[in-house]
Coordinates of C-alpha atoms (C1' of nucleotides) in Angstrom, one line a residue:
Chain A
X1 CA -112.9 -156.1 -6.4
X2 CA -110.8 -157.6 -9.3
X3 CA -107.5 -155.8 -8.4
X4 CA -105.5 -154.4 -11.2
X5 CA -108.8 -154.3 -13.1
X6 CA -108.8 -150.1 -12.3
X7 CA -106.0 -148.2 -13.6
X8 CA -105.7 -146.1 -10.7
X9 CA -107.7 -146.0 -7.4
X10 CA -108.0 -143.0 -5.3
X11 CA -106.8 -143.5 -1.9
X12 CA -110.2 -144.4 0.2
X13 CA -110.5 -147.3 -2.7
X14 CA -106.7 -148.2 -2.1
X15 CA -106.8 -148.1 1.5
X16 CA -110.0 -150.5 1.4
X17 CA -108.3 -152.2 -1.4
X18 CA -105.3 -153.2 0.9
X19 CA -107.8 -153.8 3.7
X20 CA -109.3 -156.4 1.8
X21 CA -105.8 -157.6 0.4
X22 CA -104.5 -158.0 4.2
X23 CA -108.0 -159.6 5.5
X24 CA -108.9 -156.8 7.8
X25 CA -112.3 -157.5 9.3
X26 CA -112.2 -160.8 7.6
X27 CA -112.1 -159.3 3.8
X28 CA -115.3 -157.9 4.9
X29 CA -116.3 -154.2 3.9
X30 CA -119.2 -152.4 5.0
X31 CA -119.9 -148.5 4.6
X32 CA -122.9 -146.1 5.5
X33 CA -124.1 -143.1 4.4
X34 CA -125.5 -141.4 7.5
X35 CA -127.6 -138.0 6.7
X36 CA -128.8 -135.9 9.2
X37 CA -132.3 -136.0 8.3
X38 CA -132.5 -131.8 9.0
X39 CA -132.9 -131.0 5.1
X40 CA -133.2 -132.1 1.6
X41 CA -130.2 -134.1 0.1
X42 CA -127.4 -132.1 -2.3
X43 CA -125.3 -133.1 -4.7
X44 CA -122.2 -132.9 -2.3
X45 CA -124.3 -135.9 -0.7
X46 CA -124.4 -137.2 -3.9
X47 CA -120.7 -137.6 -3.7
X48 CA -120.9 -139.4 -0.8
X49 CA -123.7 -141.4 -1.6
X50 CA -121.5 -142.8 -4.9
X51 CA -118.6 -142.9 -2.6
X52 CA -120.1 -145.0 0.1
X53 CA -122.4 -147.5 -1.9
X54 CA -119.8 -147.6 -4.9
X55 CA -117.1 -149.2 -2.2
X56 CA -119.8 -151.8 -1.4
X57 CA -120.9 -152.5 -4.6
X58 CA -116.7 -152.5 -6.1
X59 CA -115.8 -154.6 -2.9
X60 CA -118.9 -157.0 -2.8
X61 CA -119.4 -155.4 0.6
X62 CA -122.3 -153.5 1.9
X63 CA -124.1 -150.1 2.7
X64 CA -126.3 -149.1 5.4
X65 CA -128.2 -146.1 5.4
X66 CA -128.5 -144.4 8.7
X67 CA -130.2 -141.8 9.9
X68 CA -127.9 -139.5 12.5
X69 CA -131.0 -137.8 14.1
X70 CA -129.5 -137.0 17.8
X71 CA -130.7 -133.3 17.5
X72 CA -134.5 -133.4 17.8
X73 CA -134.7 -129.4 17.3
X74 CA -133.9 -129.7 13.7
X75 CA -134.8 -133.3 12.8
X76 CA -137.9 -134.2 11.2
X77 CA -139.9 -137.0 9.3
X78 CA -140.0 -134.9 5.7
X79 CA -136.4 -135.1 5.8
X80 CA -136.1 -138.6 6.3
X81 CA -138.8 -139.5 3.3
X82 CA -136.7 -137.2 0.8
X83 CA -133.6 -138.8 1.8
X84 CA -134.5 -141.9 1.2
X85 CA -136.3 -141.3 -2.2
X86 CA -133.2 -138.9 -3.6
X87 CA -131.0 -142.1 -2.9
X88 CA -133.3 -144.6 -4.9
X89 CA -133.7 -142.0 -7.5
X90 CA -129.7 -142.3 -7.6
X91 CA -130.0 -146.1 -8.1
X92 CA -129.0 -147.3 -4.7
X93 CA -130.6 -149.6 -2.9
X94 CA -129.3 -150.0 1.1
X95 CA -128.7 -153.2 2.7
X96 CA -130.2 -151.9 6.3
X97 CA -132.0 -149.0 7.5
X98 CA -131.2 -147.5 10.9
X99 CA -131.2 -144.4 13.2
X100 CA -129.1 -143.2 15.7
X101 CA -132.2 -143.1 17.7
X102 CA -132.1 -146.5 17.6
X103 CA -129.3 -146.7 19.9
X104 CA -130.0 -144.4 22.2
X105 CA -131.2 -147.1 24.9
X106 CA -127.4 -148.8 24.0
X107 CA -125.7 -145.5 23.8
X108 CA -127.0 -144.7 27.5
X109 CA -126.0 -148.0 28.7
X110 CA -122.6 -147.2 27.2
X111 CA -122.5 -144.1 29.0
X112 CA -123.2 -145.9 32.4
X113 CA -120.1 -148.2 31.3
X114 CA -117.7 -145.4 30.9
X115 CA -118.9 -143.6 34.2
X116 CA -118.0 -146.5 36.1
X117 CA -114.4 -146.5 34.6
X118 CA -114.0 -143.1 36.2
X119 CA -113.8 -142.1 32.0
X120 CA -117.0 -139.7 32.2
X121 CA -118.6 -137.4 34.6
X122 CA -121.9 -135.1 34.9
X123 CA -120.7 -131.2 34.5
X124 CA -122.6 -128.7 36.0
X125 CA -121.0 -125.6 34.2
X126 CA -122.7 -123.6 32.1
X127 CA -121.9 -123.3 28.5
X128 CA -120.0 -119.8 28.9
X129 CA -118.2 -121.5 32.0
X130 CA -117.0 -124.8 29.8
X131 CA -116.0 -122.5 27.1
X132 CA -113.7 -120.5 29.7
X133 CA -112.4 -123.4 31.0
X134 CA -111.7 -125.4 28.0
X135 CA -108.8 -122.9 27.5
X136 CA -107.6 -122.0 24.1
X137 CA -105.3 -123.3 21.2
X138 CA -102.4 -121.4 23.2
X139 CA -103.9 -121.7 26.5
X140 CA -104.0 -125.0 28.2
X141 CA -107.8 -125.7 29.8
X142 CA -108.2 -125.8 33.7
X143 CA -110.6 -128.8 34.8
X144 CA -113.9 -128.5 35.7
X145 CA -114.5 -128.6 39.2
X146 CA -117.0 -131.3 39.0
X147 CA -114.3 -133.3 37.3
X148 CA -113.3 -135.7 40.4
X149 CA -117.2 -136.6 41.5
X150 CA -117.6 -139.9 42.9
X151 CA -119.0 -142.5 40.5
X152 CA -121.8 -143.4 42.5
X153 CA -122.7 -139.7 42.6
X154 CA -122.5 -139.4 38.6
X155 CA -124.5 -142.7 38.5
X156 CA -127.0 -140.7 40.6
X157 CA -126.6 -137.4 38.5
X158 CA -126.9 -139.1 35.3
X159 CA -130.2 -141.3 35.7
X160 CA -131.8 -138.1 37.3
X161 CA -130.7 -136.6 34.0
X162 CA -132.6 -139.2 32.2
X163 CA -135.3 -138.7 34.3
X164 CA -136.1 -135.4 33.4
X165 CA -135.5 -134.0 37.1
X166 CA -133.1 -130.9 35.2
X167 CA -133.3 -128.0 33.1
X168 CA -132.1 -127.9 29.5
X169 CA -128.4 -126.8 30.1
X170 CA -128.1 -127.2 33.7
X171 CA -125.9 -130.3 33.3
X172 CA -123.8 -132.1 30.8
X173 CA -122.1 -135.7 30.9
X174 CA -118.5 -135.3 29.8
X175 CA -116.0 -137.8 28.8
X176 CA -112.6 -137.2 31.1
X177 CA -109.8 -137.3 28.8
X178 CA -107.5 -134.4 29.0
X179 CA -107.9 -130.7 29.3
X180 CA -104.3 -129.7 28.2
X181 CA -105.0 -131.7 24.8
X182 CA -103.6 -129.7 21.4
X183 CA -107.1 -131.2 20.0
X184 CA -109.9 -129.4 21.7
X185 CA -112.1 -132.4 20.8
X186 CA -109.9 -134.2 23.6
X187 CA -110.9 -131.3 26.3
X188 CA -113.5 -133.2 28.2
X189 CA -116.0 -133.4 24.9
X190 CA -120.0 -133.2 26.2
X191 CA -121.1 -136.6 25.8
X192 CA -125.1 -135.8 26.4
X193 CA -127.1 -132.4 26.8
X194 CA -130.5 -132.0 28.6
X195 CA -133.1 -131.4 25.6
X196 CA -137.0 -131.2 26.8
X197 CA -137.7 -131.7 23.1
X198 CA -140.2 -133.7 21.2
X199 CA -137.9 -136.1 18.8
X200 CA -139.4 -136.9 15.7
X201 CA -138.9 -140.6 16.3
X202 CA -138.7 -141.4 20.3
X203 CA -141.0 -138.4 21.0
X204 CA -140.8 -137.5 24.5
X205 CA -139.2 -140.6 25.9
X206 CA -135.9 -139.0 26.1
X207 CA -134.9 -135.4 27.3
X208 CA -131.2 -136.3 27.3
X209 CA -129.5 -136.5 23.9
X210 CA -126.0 -137.6 22.9
X211 CA -123.6 -135.5 21.0
X212 CA -122.0 -136.3 17.7
X213 CA -118.9 -138.2 18.5
X214 CA -120.8 -140.1 20.9
X215 CA -123.1 -141.3 18.9
X216 CA -121.7 -142.0 15.7
X217 CA -118.6 -144.1 16.3
X218 CA -120.5 -145.9 18.4
X219 CA -123.4 -146.7 15.9
X220 CA -121.1 -147.5 13.3
X221 CA -119.5 -150.2 15.7
X222 CA -123.0 -151.4 16.5
X223 CA -123.5 -151.7 12.2
X224 CA -120.1 -153.5 12.2
X225 CA -118.9 -150.6 9.6
X226 CA -115.6 -151.5 8.7
X227 CA -114.7 -148.3 6.7
X228 CA -116.3 -144.6 8.1
X229 CA -116.1 -142.1 5.6
X230 CA -116.8 -138.7 6.3
X231 CA -115.7 -135.0 5.3
X232 CA -112.7 -133.7 6.0
X233 CA -113.7 -131.4 8.8
X234 CA -114.3 -134.5 11.2
X235 CA -110.5 -135.1 10.8
X236 CA -109.5 -133.9 14.3
X237 CA -112.5 -135.7 15.5
X238 CA -111.0 -138.9 14.2
X239 CA -108.8 -138.9 18.1
X240 CA -112.1 -138.4 19.9
X241 CA -113.9 -141.7 17.8
X242 CA -111.0 -143.8 18.1
X243 CA -110.7 -143.0 22.1
X244 CA -114.5 -143.7 22.6
X245 CA -114.5 -147.3 20.8
X246 CA -111.2 -147.8 22.7
X247 CA -112.9 -147.2 25.9
X248 CA -115.4 -149.4 25.1
X249 CA -113.2 -151.9 23.4
X250 CA -115.6 -153.1 20.8
X251 CA -115.7 -153.2 17.1
X252 CA -113.1 -151.0 15.4
X253 CA -114.3 -149.2 12.2
X254 CA -111.3 -146.8 10.5
X255 CA -112.6 -143.3 10.0
X256 CA -111.2 -141.9 7.0
X257 CA -112.0 -138.2 5.7
X258 CA -112.4 -136.8 1.9
X259 CA -112.6 -133.5 0.9
X260 CA -116.4 -132.1 0.2
X261 CA -117.4 -131.2 -2.9
X262 CA -117.2 -127.3 -3.9
X263 CA -119.0 -126.3 -7.5
X264 CA -118.6 -123.1 -8.7
X265 CA -121.6 -120.5 -8.7
X266 CA -123.3 -122.7 -6.1
X267 CA -123.9 -122.6 -2.9
X268 CA -124.1 -125.8 -0.9
X269 CA -124.0 -124.9 2.6
X270 CA -127.7 -127.0 4.3
X271 CA -127.9 -123.9 6.5
X272 CA -128.3 -121.5 3.6
X273 CA -130.4 -123.6 1.3
X274 CA -132.5 -123.5 4.5
X275 CA -132.6 -120.2 4.5
X276 CA -133.4 -119.9 0.8
X277 CA -136.4 -122.0 1.2
X278 CA -137.6 -120.9 4.5
X279 CA -136.9 -117.3 3.2
X280 CA -139.5 -118.1 0.2
X281 CA -136.1 -117.0 -2.2
X282 CA -137.1 -120.3 -4.0
X283 CA -140.0 -122.1 -4.4
X284 CA -139.0 -124.9 -2.3
X285 CA -136.1 -127.5 -1.5
X286 CA -136.8 -129.1 -5.1
X287 CA -136.7 -126.1 -7.2
X288 CA -134.6 -126.5 -10.3
X289 CA -132.0 -123.4 -9.2
X290 CA -131.4 -125.9 -6.3
X291 CA -127.8 -127.8 -5.8
X292 CA -130.6 -130.3 -4.2
X293 CA -130.6 -134.2 -5.4
X294 CA -134.4 -133.3 -5.9
X295 CA -133.6 -129.7 -7.4
X296 CA -131.5 -131.7 -10.2
X297 CA -134.2 -134.2 -10.7
X298 CA -136.8 -131.5 -11.4
X299 CA -134.5 -129.3 -13.6
X300 CA -134.1 -132.7 -15.7
X301 CA -130.8 -134.2 -14.6
X302 CA -130.4 -138.1 -14.6
X303 CA -129.0 -140.3 -12.4
X304 CA -126.7 -141.1 -14.6
X305 CA -125.2 -137.8 -15.5
X306 CA -124.6 -137.6 -11.7
X307 CA -122.9 -140.4 -11.4
X308 CA -120.7 -139.4 -14.1
X309 CA -119.9 -136.3 -12.7
X310 CA -119.1 -138.0 -9.1
X311 CA -116.7 -140.0 -11.1
X312 CA -114.8 -137.4 -12.7
X313 CA -114.6 -135.2 -9.7
X314 CA -112.8 -137.7 -7.9
X315 CA -112.1 -138.1 -4.4
X316 CA -109.2 -136.5 -2.3
X317 CA -108.3 -134.6 0.7
X318 CA -107.5 -131.4 -0.6
X319 CA -110.2 -129.2 -1.1
X320 CA -111.0 -127.9 -4.8
X321 CA -113.3 -126.1 -6.7
X322 CA -114.9 -127.9 -9.5
X323 CA -116.6 -125.7 -12.4
X324 CA -120.1 -126.0 -13.1
X325 CA -118.9 -126.6 -16.5
X326 CA -118.5 -130.3 -15.6
X327 CA -122.1 -130.7 -14.2
X328 CA -123.6 -129.7 -17.5
X329 CA -121.0 -131.5 -19.5
X330 CA -122.1 -134.8 -17.7
X331 CA -125.9 -134.2 -18.0
X332 CA -125.1 -133.0 -21.9
X333 CA -123.4 -136.1 -22.8
X334 CA -126.4 -138.6 -21.1
X335 CA -129.5 -136.4 -23.0
X336 CA -127.8 -136.2 -25.9
X337 CA -127.7 -140.1 -26.5
X338 CA -131.3 -140.4 -25.1
X339 CA -133.3 -137.2 -25.8
X340 CA -136.0 -137.4 -28.4
X341 CA -135.4 -133.9 -30.6
X342 CA -138.4 -132.0 -31.0
X343 CA -139.0 -128.3 -31.8
X344 CA -140.0 -125.6 -29.5
X345 CA -139.5 -122.2 -30.4
X346 CA -138.9 -119.6 -27.4
X347 CA -139.3 -116.5 -28.9
X348 CA -141.6 -117.1 -31.7
X349 CA -141.9 -114.6 -34.9
X350 CA -144.6 -115.2 -37.2
X351 CA -143.3 -116.1 -41.0
X352 CA -145.7 -116.6 -43.8
X353 CA -145.1 -118.2 -47.0
X354 CA -146.5 -116.3 -49.5
X355 CA -146.0 -118.9 -52.2
X356 CA -147.3 -122.0 -50.2
X357 CA -150.8 -122.4 -50.7
X358 CA -153.5 -121.4 -47.8
X359 CA -155.1 -123.8 -45.8
X360 CA -152.7 -126.6 -47.3
X361 CA -150.7 -128.7 -44.8
X362 CA -148.2 -131.7 -45.8
X363 CA -146.2 -133.8 -42.9
X364 CA -142.8 -133.9 -42.9
X365 CA -140.6 -137.0 -41.7
X366 CA -137.7 -136.4 -39.6
X367 CA -135.3 -138.9 -37.1
X368 CA -136.0 -138.5 -33.8
X369 CA -132.3 -139.0 -32.3
X370 CA -129.6 -138.9 -35.0
X371 CA -127.5 -140.5 -31.7
X372 CA -129.5 -143.3 -31.9
X373 CA -130.8 -144.9 -35.3
X374 CA -133.5 -147.1 -32.8
X375 CA -135.5 -143.8 -31.8
X376 CA -137.5 -143.9 -35.1
X377 CA -138.8 -141.0 -36.7
X378 CA -141.7 -138.8 -36.6
X379 CA -144.1 -136.3 -38.1
X380 CA -144.3 -132.9 -38.4
X381 CA -147.0 -130.6 -40.0
X382 CA -145.8 -128.0 -42.4
X383 CA -147.5 -124.9 -43.7
X384 CA -148.3 -121.6 -45.4
X385 CA -147.4 -119.8 -41.5
X386 CA -144.6 -120.9 -39.4
X387 CA -143.1 -119.8 -36.2
X388 CA -139.3 -118.9 -36.6
X389 CA -137.2 -118.1 -33.3
X390 CA -137.0 -114.6 -33.5
X391 CA -132.9 -114.3 -33.0
X392 CA -132.6 -116.6 -35.9
X393 CA -133.8 -113.4 -38.0
X394 CA -131.7 -110.2 -38.3
X395 CA -132.7 -107.0 -40.8
X396 CA -129.1 -105.7 -40.8
X397 CA -127.0 -108.7 -40.1
X398 CA -122.9 -109.1 -39.8
X399 CA -120.9 -111.5 -42.4
X400 CA -120.9 -114.1 -40.0
X401 CA -124.7 -114.5 -39.0
X402 CA -125.6 -117.4 -41.0
X403 CA -129.1 -117.2 -40.6
X404 CA -132.1 -115.3 -42.2
X405 CA -132.0 -112.1 -43.4
X406 CA -134.0 -109.7 -45.9
X407 CA -133.2 -111.4 -49.0
X408 CA -131.0 -114.0 -47.8
X409 CA -131.8 -117.6 -48.0
X410 CA -131.9 -120.3 -45.1
X411 CA -133.0 -124.3 -44.8
X412 CA -135.9 -124.5 -42.7
X413 CA -134.8 -127.5 -40.7
X414 CA -136.4 -131.1 -42.4
X415 CA -138.1 -128.7 -45.2
X416 CA -137.1 -126.4 -47.6
X417 CA -135.6 -123.4 -48.3
X418 CA -136.7 -120.3 -47.2
X419 CA -136.0 -116.7 -48.5
X420 CA -137.5 -113.5 -46.4
X421 CA -138.7 -110.8 -48.6
X422 CA -140.2 -108.3 -46.6
X423 CA -140.6 -107.5 -42.9
X424 CA -143.8 -106.0 -41.2
X425 CA -143.5 -104.1 -38.3
X426 CA -145.8 -102.3 -35.9
X427 CA -146.2 -98.9 -34.9
X428 CA -143.6 -99.0 -32.7
X429 CA -141.3 -100.4 -34.9
X430 CA -141.1 -104.0 -34.0
X431 CA -141.0 -106.9 -36.8
X432 CA -144.4 -108.6 -36.1
X433 CA -144.0 -110.9 -39.3
X434 CA -141.9 -111.8 -42.3
X435 CA -143.0 -112.2 -45.4
X436 CA -141.4 -115.0 -47.3
X437 CA -141.0 -117.4 -50.2
X438 CA -139.8 -121.0 -50.3
X439 CA -138.4 -123.1 -52.8
X440 CA -140.4 -126.3 -53.7
X441 CA -137.6 -128.0 -55.5
X442 CA -135.7 -128.4 -52.2
X443 CA -137.9 -130.5 -50.4
X444 CA -134.5 -132.8 -49.6
X445 CA -133.2 -130.0 -47.8
X446 CA -130.5 -129.5 -51.2
X447 CA -131.3 -127.5 -54.0
X448 CA -131.2 -129.6 -57.4
X449 CA -129.0 -126.4 -59.0
X450 CA -126.7 -126.7 -56.7
X451 CA -126.7 -123.8 -54.5
X452 CA -126.0 -124.0 -50.5
X453 CA -127.1 -122.1 -47.9
X454 CA -125.3 -121.4 -44.8
X455 CA -128.0 -121.8 -42.1
X456 CA -130.5 -124.4 -41.0
X457 CA -133.2 -122.7 -38.5
X458 CA -136.0 -124.5 -36.7
X459 CA -139.6 -123.6 -37.1
X460 CA -143.2 -124.7 -36.0
X461 CA -146.4 -125.2 -37.9
X462 CA -148.5 -121.8 -36.7
X463 CA -151.5 -123.8 -36.9
X464 CA -150.7 -126.8 -35.1
X465 CA -148.2 -125.3 -32.4
X466 CA -148.8 -125.6 -29.0
X467 CA -148.3 -123.0 -26.5
X468 CA -146.1 -123.7 -23.7
X469 CA -144.7 -122.1 -20.7
X470 CA -141.0 -122.7 -20.6
X471 CA -138.5 -121.4 -17.3
X472 CA -134.7 -120.9 -18.8
X473 CA -132.7 -122.0 -15.5
X474 CA -128.9 -120.7 -15.0
X475 CA -126.7 -120.7 -12.4
X476 CA -127.9 -119.5 -8.9
X477 CA -125.1 -117.2 -8.5
X478 CA -123.0 -115.1 -11.2
X479 CA -119.6 -115.0 -8.9
X480 CA -118.0 -118.0 -9.2
X481 CA -117.6 -118.2 -5.0
X482 CA -120.5 -117.2 -3.5
X483 CA -119.2 -117.2 0.2
X484 CA -116.9 -114.5 -1.2
X485 CA -119.3 -112.0 -0.2
X486 CA -118.2 -108.3 -0.5
X487 CA -118.2 -105.8 2.1
X488 CA -121.7 -104.7 3.5
X489 CA -123.7 -107.2 1.3
X490 CA -125.4 -110.2 2.3
X491 CA -124.8 -113.4 0.4
X492 CA -128.2 -113.4 -0.4
X493 CA -127.4 -110.3 -2.6
X494 CA -125.6 -112.5 -5.2
X495 CA -128.0 -114.4 -6.0
X496 CA -128.4 -114.2 -10.0
X497 CA -131.6 -112.5 -10.8
X498 CA -131.7 -114.3 -14.1
X499 CA -131.3 -117.9 -12.8
X500 CA -134.8 -118.4 -13.6
X501 CA -136.7 -116.6 -16.6
X502 CA -140.1 -117.4 -17.6
X503 CA -141.4 -117.8 -20.9
X504 CA -145.2 -117.9 -21.3
X505 CA -145.9 -118.1 -25.3
X506 CA -143.3 -120.4 -26.4
X507 CA -144.5 -122.6 -29.1
X508 CA -143.8 -126.5 -29.4
X509 CA -144.6 -128.9 -32.0
X510 CA -147.7 -130.7 -31.4
X511 CA -146.1 -134.4 -30.5
X512 CA -145.4 -132.6 -27.3
X513 CA -149.4 -132.5 -26.5
X514 CA -148.5 -136.3 -25.1
X515 CA -145.3 -135.6 -23.2
X516 CA -145.4 -136.7 -19.4
X517 CA -144.0 -135.4 -16.5
X518 CA -140.5 -135.7 -16.2
X519 CA -139.8 -136.5 -20.0
X520 CA -136.6 -135.4 -21.6
X521 CA -136.3 -133.2 -25.0
X522 CA -133.8 -131.8 -27.0
X523 CA -135.4 -128.2 -28.6
X524 CA -133.3 -128.5 -31.2
X525 CA -130.8 -125.7 -31.5
X526 CA -131.9 -124.5 -28.0
X527 CA -131.3 -126.9 -25.1
X528 CA -132.3 -130.0 -23.1
X529 CA -135.7 -129.5 -21.5
X530 CA -138.2 -131.6 -19.2
X531 CA -141.3 -131.3 -18.5
X532 CA -141.9 -129.9 -14.9
X533 CA -143.0 -132.7 -12.7
X534 CA -145.0 -130.5 -10.4
X535 CA -146.6 -127.9 -13.0
X536 CA -147.1 -128.7 -15.9
X537 CA -150.7 -130.3 -17.1
X538 CA -152.0 -131.5 -20.4
X539 CA -153.5 -128.8 -22.2
X540 CA -150.8 -126.4 -20.3
X541 CA -147.5 -128.0 -20.7
X542 CA -144.6 -126.1 -18.5
X543 CA -141.0 -127.4 -19.9
X544 CA -137.7 -127.0 -17.7
X545 CA -134.4 -126.1 -19.4
X546 CA -132.0 -128.7 -17.8
X547 CA -129.0 -127.1 -19.9
X548 CA -128.2 -125.3 -23.0
X549 CA -126.6 -126.5 -26.0
X550 CA -123.5 -125.6 -26.5
X551 CA -123.5 -122.5 -28.5
X552 CA -120.5 -121.4 -30.5
X553 CA -122.4 -118.4 -32.1
X554 CA -123.5 -117.1 -28.8
X555 CA -120.3 -117.2 -27.8
X556 CA -118.9 -115.4 -30.7
X557 CA -121.1 -112.6 -30.4
X558 CA -120.2 -112.1 -26.8
X559 CA -116.7 -112.3 -27.6
X560 CA -116.8 -109.8 -30.8
X561 CA -118.9 -107.9 -28.6
X562 CA -122.3 -106.3 -30.8
X563 CA -122.8 -108.1 -33.5
X564 CA -122.2 -106.1 -36.8
Chain B
rU1 C1' -101.2 -118.1 18.5
rG2 C1' -101.6 -123.9 19.3
rC3 C1' -103.0 -128.5 16.6
rC4 C1' -103.6 -130.9 12.1
rC5 C1' -104.6 -131.6 6.7
rG6 C1' -103.1 -130.4 1.9
rA7 C1' -100.2 -127.9 -2.8
rU8 C1' -99.4 -131.6 -10.1
rG9 C1' -101.8 -126.6 -16.8
rG10 C1' -107.0 -121.9 -16.6
rU11 C1' -110.4 -126.3 -13.5
rG12 C1' -110.9 -131.3 -11.6
rU13 C1' -108.1 -135.5 -11.4
rA14 C1' -103.9 -139.7 -12.6
rA15 C1' -98.8 -141.1 -12.7
rU16 C1' -97.8 -146.0 -6.3
rG17 C1' -88.6 -143.3 -7.3
rG18 C1' -88.0 -144.6 -14.0
rU19 C1' -88.2 -139.5 -16.7
rA20 C1' -96.3 -135.6 -16.9
rA21 C1' -101.4 -138.9 -18.6
rC22 C1' -107.0 -138.3 -18.4
rA23 C1' -111.4 -135.5 -19.0
rC24 C1' -113.2 -130.3 -18.6
rA25 C1' -112.4 -125.2 -20.4
rU26 C1' -110.0 -122.0 -24.2
rC27 C1' -108.2 -121.4 -29.0
rU28 C1' -107.5 -123.5 -34.4
rG29 C1' -109.0 -126.8 -38.2
rG30 C1' -112.4 -130.6 -40.6
rU31 C1' -117.4 -133.1 -41.3
rU32 C1' -122.6 -132.0 -40.4
rU33 C1' -130.1 -130.3 -42.9
rU34 C1' -128.8 -128.7 -35.0
rG35 C1' -123.1 -122.4 -35.0
rG36 C1' -125.5 -129.8 -31.4
rU37 C1' -123.0 -134.3 -31.6
rC38 C1' -118.1 -136.1 -34.0
rC39 C1' -113.1 -135.7 -35.7
rA40 C1' -107.9 -133.6 -35.9
rG41 C1' -104.4 -130.2 -33.2
rA42 C1' -102.6 -126.2 -29.8
rC43 C1' -102.4 -125.6 -24.2
rA44 C1' -98.2 -128.0 -17.3
rU45 C1' -91.3 -129.0 -16.4
rC46 C1' -95.0 -130.5 -11.4
rC47 C1' -95.4 -123.9 -4.6
rU48 C1' -90.3 -122.5 -3.1
rA49 C1' -85.0 -123.8 -2.0
rG50 C1' -81.9 -127.5 -0.1
rG51 C1' -80.7 -132.8 0.6
rU52 C1' -81.0 -138.3 -0.7
rU53 C1' -80.6 -141.7 -5.2
rC54 C1' -77.7 -143.8 -11.4
rG55 C1' -82.7 -141.2 -11.3
rA56 C1' -87.5 -137.3 -7.6
rA57 C1' -94.4 -134.6 -8.8
rU58 C1' -93.2 -139.0 -5.9
rC59 C1' -88.8 -140.1 -0.4
rC60 C1' -86.4 -136.2 3.8
rU61 C1' -85.5 -131.3 5.5
rA62 C1' -86.6 -126.2 6.0
rG63 C1' -89.9 -122.5 4.0
rU64 C1' -94.3 -120.2 1.3
rC65 C1' -99.0 -120.6 0.2
rG66 C1' -104.0 -122.4 1.2
rG67 C1' -107.9 -124.7 4.3
rG68 C1' -109.7 -127.0 8.8
rU69 C1' -110.0 -126.8 14.1
rA70 C1' -111.9 -123.9 20.4
rA71 C1' -121.0 -125.2 19.8
rC72 C1' -124.7 -128.6 25.8
rC73 C1' -125.0 -128.7 15.8
rA74 C1' -123.5 -132.3 12.7

RNA sequence: UGCCCGAUGGUGUAAUGGUAACACAUCUGGUUUUGGUCCAGACAUCCUAGGUUCGAAUCCUAGUCGGGUAACCA
């Protein structure tokens, strides 16, 4: 890292920078990203990934991927695979991949060392007894009656725990620290519990499993990690982290905590996300409504947009809630630069141009992306019958409505001026067709006589348009803080019923027939859409709305109440 | 009830004792064949009270508010 290249560093980078400058760890920087493979990664993990891998990149160091798989009950290889995929998709490659379970034997040996030093003991207390003996934050704890077992007895018991001579919960190995500590984590924490379960990697090889605190720091140490970055809730665990490593007298990484990401209108709790998936509230972990990395991917977010988001959110030690609008900004900003403009009419209304010859068509040439000249041009067919957006027509329009009205004139984007003469309705009074005329003199989008139009609307040739299914996504929760559940309600009651609105009969321009999975487009005046990676097929296109365009008109409408 | 951590505009961050910066959001106005983009402008005396200092958002003290924390989860 070239010092002073950055105007300001967040407190972690500052600290790492200082350590490097002071020659700590021989100036080495080695971080790790340590997910538990018990679910899919979400945007909060992305923040941590960007931090850990970013630190390694910026300081010429390394970053490991380590699966923190010490709880056989919850973990699965499905999650291991998805985690790898998501990190790579974000554009990072780890220097080494490990599993905490790689260290089970080493950890076991170290535990024996602690027993021999008289710093750990086998305890027979039940969960309830342990809780009772631990005391409270106003009450001192009491020593376990098994705290003073001899080293020999502990060694024997511990090896028999490993051999499977005891049932689940019958015994634990505990660190002998201080039952009166102000820090509850230091009141003789459990190091091992007995769990006769099949582990996704070690199978039935073990029936005792190390707890987080006993596994994490030691794993860091084994991997020569220099800076062990984690979230704030582990702050009180740091003394224990330091205690274990201090006892073992091995390489001592520095744990540093930062505030985890909270986004408005979003639920980030892994437990609750799991519940959404298991309960069928969403299609799966990669449902575009989910704040998972795979959900964002399927929704049409780009890795770049997520990097940009992570950067803007910053790293601090205080909890805050980031407005979901920032997320939207980041993806719009990127897609605006790279997405091809196409026409998609979401709610089609038939327009017949009475003065355009029947059966004739012409090709209109138009730019692919005004933000990128190199993107070239494309051709779209124009003819007598078109579809326009239903919301672009109003029979009785307010003054501020710049779109099509009876007797009014608008510009058809990249084509001609169009005037509406007559509205055709069905028996229910529903508008089914507009009879219009166009002005052939306005081919360039301007009138030779200099008359102006206020609005430009998009359209697609009825004869050429392709049918598509379009899935409109919105925030999963309408409440800014979905963890704030009103009395008598369940958090799931707060799910936004309109988080997904499916449109079956959208009409898109013919060019889109060749669109392939994951491709992103701007549907002009509508938003950014991508081809759904799971359900879209040639001949049966499915688009996901990634994000809308900013919409000053609808905002104004909402503000002013009903139009008119 | 203990212990730990935090506090800058509506929101997220910056200023590393020298006189509040950037972005989002919001509102104005301009450009525009996307009511998009782009451009211009508006919007805070830094939780409170004391103190240290020539000078404090930054240091100290007290208070207030917020968060975390007592799993054989991570």
